[in-house]
Amino acid sequence: MMTFFKEFNDRTKCIAKNVPIQVTLEPLNDRTYRFYLRTPTVVWFIRRCARVPMFSSMAKHNTVGSITLAEVIYF
């Protein structure tokens, strides 16, 4: 278990804090494991840029936030 934590920390040290990472842990028959890291969804990045927790339920009628070109380039 400690080797998993060390390897996970090594592979995720370049990722900013508070960014959710999807992890798939695959145990193998010889008591070893493989794990895969996936980036957050695009929706998460858009919500973060627009500073809104949830999108509008009436998408074509209500504007709940906006994103500037500089924010798109930065993220």
Short mmCIF file of N, CA and C in Angstrom, two decimals:
data_model
loop_
_atom_site.label_atom_id
_atom_site.label_comp_id
_atom_site.label_asym_id
_atom_site.label_seq_id
_atom_site.Cartn_x
_atom_site.Cartn_y
_atom_site.Cartn_z
N MET A 1 0.82 -1.19 0.00
CA MET A 1 0.00 0.00 0.00
C MET A 1 0.87 1.26 0.00
N MET A 2 1.94 1.23 0.72
CA MET A 2 2.83 2.40 0.77
C MET A 2 3.47 2.66 -0.60
N THR A 3 3.76 1.60 -1.34
CA THR A 3 4.33 1.81 -2.67
C THR A 3 3.33 2.49 -3.60
N PHE A 4 2.05 2.16 -3.43
CA PHE A 4 1.03 2.83 -4.23
C PHE A 4 1.01 4.32 -3.92
N PHE A 5 1.03 4.68 -2.64
CA PHE A 5 1.00 6.10 -2.27
C PHE A 5 2.21 6.84 -2.80
N LYS A 6 3.37 6.23 -2.70
CA LYS A 6 4.59 6.89 -3.20
C LYS A 6 4.53 7.07 -4.71
N GLU A 7 4.12 6.04 -5.41
CA GLU A 7 4.03 6.13 -6.87
C GLU A 7 2.95 7.13 -7.30
N PHE A 8 1.82 7.13 -6.59
CA PHE A 8 0.75 8.09 -6.90
C PHE A 8 1.23 9.52 -6.68
N ASN A 9 1.90 9.77 -5.57
CA ASN A 9 2.41 11.11 -5.29
C ASN A 9 3.45 11.54 -6.32
N ASP A 10 4.29 10.62 -6.76
CA ASP A 10 5.29 10.96 -7.78
C ASP A 10 4.63 11.33 -9.11
N ARG A 11 3.59 10.60 -9.48
CA ARG A 11 2.93 10.86 -10.77
C ARG A 11 2.02 12.07 -10.74
N THR A 12 1.61 12.52 -9.56
CA THR A 12 0.68 13.65 -9.48
C THR A 12 1.32 14.90 -8.90
N LYS A 13 2.62 14.94 -8.73
CA LYS A 13 3.23 16.11 -8.11
C LYS A 13 3.19 17.35 -9.01
N CYS A 14 3.04 17.18 -10.31
CA CYS A 14 2.99 18.32 -11.22
C CYS A 14 1.57 18.87 -11.39
N ILE A 15 0.58 18.24 -10.79
CA ILE A 15 -0.81 18.67 -10.92
C ILE A 15 -1.14 19.63 -9.78
N ALA A 16 -1.83 20.71 -10.10
CA ALA A 16 -2.18 21.72 -9.10
C ALA A 16 -3.13 21.13 -8.05
N LYS A 17 -3.09 21.72 -6.86
CA LYS A 17 -3.99 21.28 -5.79
C LYS A 17 -5.43 21.62 -6.16
N ASN A 18 -6.36 20.92 -5.56
CA ASN A 18 -7.80 21.10 -5.75
C ASN A 18 -8.27 20.76 -7.16
N VAL A 19 -7.49 20.01 -7.91
CA VAL A 19 -7.92 19.53 -9.22
C VAL A 19 -8.30 18.06 -9.05
N PRO A 20 -9.55 17.71 -9.33
CA PRO A 20 -9.96 16.32 -9.16
C PRO A 20 -9.34 15.42 -10.23
N ILE A 21 -8.80 14.31 -9.79
CA ILE A 21 -8.17 13.35 -10.70
C ILE A 21 -8.92 12.04 -10.59
N GLN A 22 -9.31 11.50 -11.71
CA GLN A 22 -9.97 10.19 -11.72
C GLN A 22 -8.89 9.12 -11.77
N VAL A 23 -8.98 8.17 -10.85
CA VAL A 23 -7.99 7.10 -10.76
C VAL A 23 -8.69 5.77 -10.96
N THR A 24 -8.15 4.95 -11.85
CA THR A 24 -8.63 3.59 -12.03
C THR A 24 -7.53 2.66 -11.54
N LEU A 25 -7.83 1.90 -10.51
CA LEU A 25 -6.87 0.98 -9.91
C LEU A 25 -7.23 -0.43 -10.35
N GLU A 26 -6.27 -1.10 -10.97
CA GLU A 26 -6.51 -2.44 -11.51
C GLU A 26 -5.61 -3.44 -10.80
N PRO A 27 -6.17 -4.28 -9.92
CA PRO A 27 -5.35 -5.30 -9.26
C PRO A 27 -5.07 -6.46 -10.22
N LEU A 28 -3.87 -6.98 -10.15
CA LEU A 28 -3.47 -8.10 -11.00
C LEU A 28 -3.38 -9.38 -10.18
N ASN A 29 -3.29 -10.51 -10.84
CA ASN A 29 -3.28 -11.81 -10.15
C ASN A 29 -2.03 -12.05 -9.32
N ASP A 30 -0.93 -11.45 -9.68
CA ASP A 30 0.32 -11.69 -8.95
C ASP A 30 0.53 -10.69 -7.81
N ARG A 31 -0.55 -10.17 -7.25
CA ARG A 31 -0.56 -9.24 -6.11
C ARG A 31 0.11 -7.90 -6.42
N THR A 32 0.13 -7.55 -7.67
CA THR A 32 0.59 -6.23 -8.06
C THR A 32 -0.62 -5.45 -8.58
N TYR A 33 -0.37 -4.27 -9.04
CA TYR A 33 -1.46 -3.42 -9.49
C TYR A 33 -0.99 -2.52 -10.62
N ARG A 34 -1.94 -1.96 -11.31
CA ARG A 34 -1.72 -0.91 -12.29
C ARG A 34 -2.74 0.17 -11.99
N PHE A 35 -2.35 1.41 -12.19
CA PHE A 35 -3.36 2.45 -12.05
C PHE A 35 -3.19 3.48 -13.14
N TYR A 36 -4.32 4.04 -13.52
CA TYR A 36 -4.39 5.01 -14.60
C TYR A 36 -4.98 6.30 -14.05
N LEU A 37 -4.38 7.41 -14.43
CA LEU A 37 -4.87 8.72 -14.03
C LEU A 37 -5.55 9.38 -15.22
N ARG A 38 -6.70 9.98 -14.98
CA ARG A 38 -7.42 10.69 -16.03
C ARG A 38 -7.62 12.13 -15.61
N THR A 39 -7.57 13.01 -16.56
CA THR A 39 -7.74 14.43 -16.27
C THR A 39 -9.21 14.73 -15.98
N PRO A 40 -9.48 15.87 -15.37
CA PRO A 40 -10.87 16.25 -15.14
C PRO A 40 -11.60 16.49 -16.46
N THR A 41 -12.90 16.50 -16.40
CA THR A 41 -13.69 16.73 -17.60
C THR A 41 -13.59 18.20 -18.02
N VAL A 42 -13.91 18.47 -19.26
CA VAL A 42 -13.89 19.84 -19.78
C VAL A 42 -14.91 20.70 -19.04
N VAL A 43 -16.02 20.10 -18.66
CA VAL A 43 -17.05 20.84 -17.93
C VAL A 43 -16.49 21.39 -16.62
N TRP A 44 -15.66 20.62 -15.94
CA TRP A 44 -15.06 21.09 -14.68
C TRP A 44 -14.21 22.33 -14.93
N PHE A 45 -13.40 22.32 -16.00
CA PHE A 45 -12.56 23.48 -16.31
C PHE A 45 -13.40 24.70 -16.68
N ILE A 46 -14.48 24.49 -17.42
CA ILE A 46 -15.35 25.61 -17.80
C ILE A 46 -16.02 26.21 -16.57
N ARG A 47 -16.52 25.37 -15.69
CA ARG A 47 -17.13 25.88 -14.45
C ARG A 47 -16.11 26.65 -13.62
N ARG A 48 -14.90 26.15 -13.57
CA ARG A 48 -13.86 26.82 -12.79
C ARG A 48 -13.54 28.19 -13.39
N CYS A 49 -13.41 28.28 -14.69
CA CYS A 49 -13.13 29.56 -15.35
C CYS A 49 -14.29 30.53 -15.17
N ALA A 50 -15.52 30.04 -15.28
CA ALA A 50 -16.69 30.91 -15.19
C ALA A 50 -17.08 31.21 -13.74
N ARG A 51 -16.45 30.53 -12.80
CA ARG A 51 -16.70 30.72 -11.38
C ARG A 51 -18.17 30.46 -11.00
N VAL A 52 -18.72 29.39 -11.54
CA VAL A 52 -20.09 29.00 -11.20
C VAL A 52 -20.09 27.55 -10.73
N PRO A 53 -20.81 27.25 -9.63
CA PRO A 53 -20.83 25.86 -9.16
C PRO A 53 -21.67 24.94 -10.05
N MET A 54 -22.76 25.47 -10.60
CA MET A 54 -23.63 24.66 -11.46
C MET A 54 -24.06 25.52 -12.64
N PHE A 55 -24.32 24.88 -13.76
CA PHE A 55 -24.82 25.61 -14.91
C PHE A 55 -26.33 25.84 -14.76
N SER A 56 -26.86 26.70 -15.58
CA SER A 56 -28.29 27.02 -15.54
C SER A 56 -29.11 25.85 -16.06
N SER A 57 -30.28 25.68 -15.48
CA SER A 57 -31.18 24.63 -15.97
C SER A 57 -31.86 25.04 -17.27
N MET A 58 -31.88 26.34 -17.54
CA MET A 58 -32.45 26.86 -18.79
C MET A 58 -31.29 27.46 -19.59
N ALA A 59 -30.51 26.63 -20.21
CA ALA A 59 -29.24 27.03 -20.80
C ALA A 59 -29.36 28.11 -21.87
N LYS A 60 -30.38 28.08 -22.69
CA LYS A 60 -30.49 29.05 -23.77
C LYS A 60 -31.14 30.35 -23.32
N HIS A 61 -31.60 30.42 -22.07
CA HIS A 61 -32.34 31.59 -21.61
C HIS A 61 -31.60 32.38 -20.54
N ASN A 62 -30.81 31.74 -19.71
CA ASN A 62 -30.12 32.41 -18.61
C ASN A 62 -28.61 32.35 -18.79
N THR A 63 -27.94 33.46 -18.53
CA THR A 63 -26.48 33.49 -18.52
C THR A 63 -26.03 33.51 -17.07
N VAL A 64 -25.23 32.54 -16.67
CA VAL A 64 -24.80 32.47 -15.28
C VAL A 64 -23.34 32.86 -15.10
N GLY A 65 -22.59 32.97 -16.18
CA GLY A 65 -21.18 33.35 -16.09
C GLY A 65 -20.62 33.59 -17.46
N SER A 66 -19.38 34.05 -17.47
CA SER A 66 -18.71 34.28 -18.75
C SER A 66 -17.23 33.96 -18.59
N ILE A 67 -16.59 33.71 -19.72
CA ILE A 67 -15.16 33.38 -19.74
C ILE A 67 -14.49 34.30 -20.75
N THR A 68 -13.38 34.90 -20.33
CA THR A 68 -12.63 35.76 -21.25
C THR A 68 -11.63 34.92 -22.04
N LEU A 69 -11.13 35.47 -23.11
CA LEU A 69 -10.14 34.77 -23.92
C LEU A 69 -8.86 34.53 -23.13
N ALA A 70 -8.49 35.46 -22.29
CA ALA A 70 -7.28 35.29 -21.47
C ALA A 70 -7.42 34.10 -20.53
N GLU A 71 -8.61 33.88 -19.97
CA GLU A 71 -8.83 32.74 -19.08
C GLU A 71 -8.76 31.43 -19.85
N VAL A 72 -9.25 31.41 -21.06
CA VAL A 72 -9.19 30.20 -21.89
C VAL A 72 -7.74 29.85 -22.19
N ILE A 73 -6.95 30.84 -22.51
CA ILE A 73 -5.53 30.61 -22.82
C ILE A 73 -4.77 30.18 -21.57
N TYR A 74 -5.09 30.77 -20.41
CA TYR A 74 -4.39 30.45 -19.17
C TYR A 74 -4.64 29.02 -18.73
N PHE A 75 -5.89 28.58 -18.79
CA PHE A 75 -6.22 27.24 -18.33
C PHE A 75 -5.97 26.28 -19.45
#
